[in-house]
CSV table of C-alpha atoms in Angstrom, one decimal:
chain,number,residue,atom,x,y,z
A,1319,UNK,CA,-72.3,-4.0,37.3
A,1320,UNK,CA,-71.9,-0.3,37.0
A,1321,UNK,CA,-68.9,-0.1,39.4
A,1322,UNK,CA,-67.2,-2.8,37.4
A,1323,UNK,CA,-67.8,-1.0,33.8
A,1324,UNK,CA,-66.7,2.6,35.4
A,1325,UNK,CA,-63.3,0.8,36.8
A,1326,UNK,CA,-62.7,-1.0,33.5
A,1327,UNK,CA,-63.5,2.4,31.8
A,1328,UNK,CA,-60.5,4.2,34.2
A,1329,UNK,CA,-58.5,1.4,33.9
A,1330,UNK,CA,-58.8,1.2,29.9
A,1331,UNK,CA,-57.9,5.5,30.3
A,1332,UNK,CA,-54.7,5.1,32.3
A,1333,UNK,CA,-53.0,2.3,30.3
A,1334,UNK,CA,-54.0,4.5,27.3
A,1335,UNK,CA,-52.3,7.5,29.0
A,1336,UNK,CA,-49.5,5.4,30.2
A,1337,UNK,CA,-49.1,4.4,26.4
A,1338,UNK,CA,-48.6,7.6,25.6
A,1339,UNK,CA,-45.7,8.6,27.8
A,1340,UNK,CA,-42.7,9.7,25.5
A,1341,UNK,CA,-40.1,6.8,24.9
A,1342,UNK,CA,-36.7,6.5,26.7
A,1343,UNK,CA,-34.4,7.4,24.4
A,1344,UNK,CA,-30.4,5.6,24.1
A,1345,UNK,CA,-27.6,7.0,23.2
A,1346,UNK,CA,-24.6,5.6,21.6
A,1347,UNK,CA,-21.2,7.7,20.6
A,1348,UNK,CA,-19.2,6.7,17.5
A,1349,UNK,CA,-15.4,7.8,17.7
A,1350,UNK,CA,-13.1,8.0,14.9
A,1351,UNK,CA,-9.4,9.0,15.9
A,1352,UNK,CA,-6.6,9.2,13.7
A,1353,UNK,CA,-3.3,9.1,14.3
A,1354,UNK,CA,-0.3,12.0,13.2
A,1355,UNK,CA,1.6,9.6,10.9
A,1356,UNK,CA,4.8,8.2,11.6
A,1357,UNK,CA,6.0,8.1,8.5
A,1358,UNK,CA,5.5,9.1,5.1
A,1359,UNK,CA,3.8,5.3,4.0
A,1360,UNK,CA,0.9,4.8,6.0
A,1361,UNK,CA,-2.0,6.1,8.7
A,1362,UNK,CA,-3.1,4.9,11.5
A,1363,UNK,CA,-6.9,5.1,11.7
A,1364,UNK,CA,-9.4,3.8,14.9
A,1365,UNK,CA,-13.4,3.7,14.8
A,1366,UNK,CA,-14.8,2.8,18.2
A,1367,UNK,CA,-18.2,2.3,18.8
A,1368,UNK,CA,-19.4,3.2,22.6
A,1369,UNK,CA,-22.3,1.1,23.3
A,1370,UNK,CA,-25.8,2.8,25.3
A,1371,UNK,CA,-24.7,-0.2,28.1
A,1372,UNK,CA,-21.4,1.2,28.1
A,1373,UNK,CA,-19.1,-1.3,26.1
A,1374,UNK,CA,-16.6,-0.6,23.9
A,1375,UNK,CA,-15.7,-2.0,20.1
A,1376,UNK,CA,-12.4,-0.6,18.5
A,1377,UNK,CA,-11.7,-1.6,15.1
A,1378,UNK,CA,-7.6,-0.5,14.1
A,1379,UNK,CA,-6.7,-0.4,11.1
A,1380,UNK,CA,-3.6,1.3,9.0
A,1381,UNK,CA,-3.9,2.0,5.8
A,1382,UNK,CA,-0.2,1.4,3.7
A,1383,UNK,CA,0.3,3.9,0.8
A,1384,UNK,CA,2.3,1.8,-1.0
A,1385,UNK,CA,0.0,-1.3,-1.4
A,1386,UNK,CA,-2.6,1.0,-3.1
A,1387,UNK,CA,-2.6,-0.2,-6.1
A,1388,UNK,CA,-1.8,2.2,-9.8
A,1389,UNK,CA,-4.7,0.7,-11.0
A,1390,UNK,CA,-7.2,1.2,-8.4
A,1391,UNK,CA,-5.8,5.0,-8.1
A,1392,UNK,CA,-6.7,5.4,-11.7
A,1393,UNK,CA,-10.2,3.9,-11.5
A,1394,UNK,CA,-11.0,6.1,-8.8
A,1395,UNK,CA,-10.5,9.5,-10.7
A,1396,UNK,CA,-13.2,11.1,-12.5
A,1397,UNK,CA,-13.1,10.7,-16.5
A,1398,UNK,CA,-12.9,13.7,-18.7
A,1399,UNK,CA,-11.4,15.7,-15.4
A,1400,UNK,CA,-7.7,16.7,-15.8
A,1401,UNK,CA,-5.6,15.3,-12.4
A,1402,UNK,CA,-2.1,17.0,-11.9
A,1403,UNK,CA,-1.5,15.5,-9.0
A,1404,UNK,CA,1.6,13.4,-9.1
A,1405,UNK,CA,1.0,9.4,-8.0
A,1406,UNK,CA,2.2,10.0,-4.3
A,1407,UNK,CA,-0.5,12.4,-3.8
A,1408,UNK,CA,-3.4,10.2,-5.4
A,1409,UNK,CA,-2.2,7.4,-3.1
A,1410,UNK,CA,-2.2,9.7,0.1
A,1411,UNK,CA,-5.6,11.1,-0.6
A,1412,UNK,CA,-6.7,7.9,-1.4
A,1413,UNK,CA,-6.0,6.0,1.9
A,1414,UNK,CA,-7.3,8.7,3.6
A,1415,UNK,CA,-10.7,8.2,1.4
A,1416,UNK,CA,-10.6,4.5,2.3
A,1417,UNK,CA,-10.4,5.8,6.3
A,1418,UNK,CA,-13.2,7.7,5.6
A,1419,UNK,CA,-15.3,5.1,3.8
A,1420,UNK,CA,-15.4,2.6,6.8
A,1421,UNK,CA,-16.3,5.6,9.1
A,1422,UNK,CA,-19.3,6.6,6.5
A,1423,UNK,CA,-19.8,2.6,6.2
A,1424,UNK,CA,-20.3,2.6,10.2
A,1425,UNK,CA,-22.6,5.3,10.5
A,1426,UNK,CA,-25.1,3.9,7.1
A,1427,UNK,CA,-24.9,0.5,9.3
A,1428,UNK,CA,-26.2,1.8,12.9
A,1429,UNK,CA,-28.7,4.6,10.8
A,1430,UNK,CA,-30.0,1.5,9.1
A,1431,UNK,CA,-30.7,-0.3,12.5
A,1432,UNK,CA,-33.0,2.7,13.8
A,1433,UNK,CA,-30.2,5.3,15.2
A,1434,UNK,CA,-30.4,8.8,14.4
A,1435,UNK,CA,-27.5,11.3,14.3
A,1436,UNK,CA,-27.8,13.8,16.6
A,1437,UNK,CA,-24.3,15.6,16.6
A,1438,UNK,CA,-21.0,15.6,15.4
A,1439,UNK,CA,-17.8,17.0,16.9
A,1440,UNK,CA,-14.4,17.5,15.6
A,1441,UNK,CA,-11.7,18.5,18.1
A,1442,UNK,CA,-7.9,18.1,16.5
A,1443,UNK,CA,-7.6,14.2,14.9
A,1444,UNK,CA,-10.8,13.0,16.6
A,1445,UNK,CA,-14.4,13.0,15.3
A,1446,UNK,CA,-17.0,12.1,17.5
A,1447,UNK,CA,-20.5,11.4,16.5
A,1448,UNK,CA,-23.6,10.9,18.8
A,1449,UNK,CA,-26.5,9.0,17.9
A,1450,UNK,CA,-30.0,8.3,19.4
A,1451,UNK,CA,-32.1,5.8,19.3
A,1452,UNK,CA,-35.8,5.6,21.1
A,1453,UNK,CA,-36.1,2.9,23.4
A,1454,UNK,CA,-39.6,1.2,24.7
A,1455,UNK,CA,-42.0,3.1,27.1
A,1456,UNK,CA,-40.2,2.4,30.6
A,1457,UNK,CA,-42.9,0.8,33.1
């Protein structure tokens, strides 16, 4: 009886311990490349996501400065704030705003699912994020 309760007692320590062993992390990259535009009207934007098992999701999309609306331009400026820009300008930075609103969009959606940002590179037109999420203890 004594053997028994001293192996249950080692055995009780070592899954304990074994508990305690730090967590294998994952790690998954988001990549946002834009494009030099090739012409004054639009801007080609990607946002891929690179799974931890190695897939890959692109989402395109171009954003057209012409179909931005006069009104949705206006509602996006600040009241009581004098704007000289003239409307071309106001539709540029806008679509460029929109780009970065599905890349912020992306990164709120995988921070919400656990994944923490760990860094963030920007080399020319391309913006590359790194997350990390903790994974189970590994066996």
């Amino acid at each position: 009886m004594h053997r028994i309760m001293i192996l249950a007692g080692l055995l009780l320590a070592s899954t304990a311990a074994r508990a305690q062993q730090p967590a294998a992390p994952r790690y998954l990259m988001l990549v946002h490349e834009k494009e030099i535009p090739t012409g004054p009207t639009h801007v080609l934007s990607a946002l891929t996501v690179i799974e931890p098992d190695g897939t890959m999701k692109t989402e395109e999309f171009a954003t057209y400065f012409n179909s931005i609306s006069k009104k949705a331009l206006n509602a996006s400026l600040a009241r009581g704030i004098a704007d000289s820009t003239t409307l071309v300008m106001r539709r540029n930075r806008y679509a460029h705003l929109k780009v970065y609103q599905a890349e912020l969009l992306k990164l709120n959606e995988y921070t919400a699912r656990g994944w923490t940002l760990v860094s963030t590179t920007h080399e020319g037109l391309t913006t590359r994020y790194l997350l990390r999420q903790d994974g189970p203890v590994l066996k």
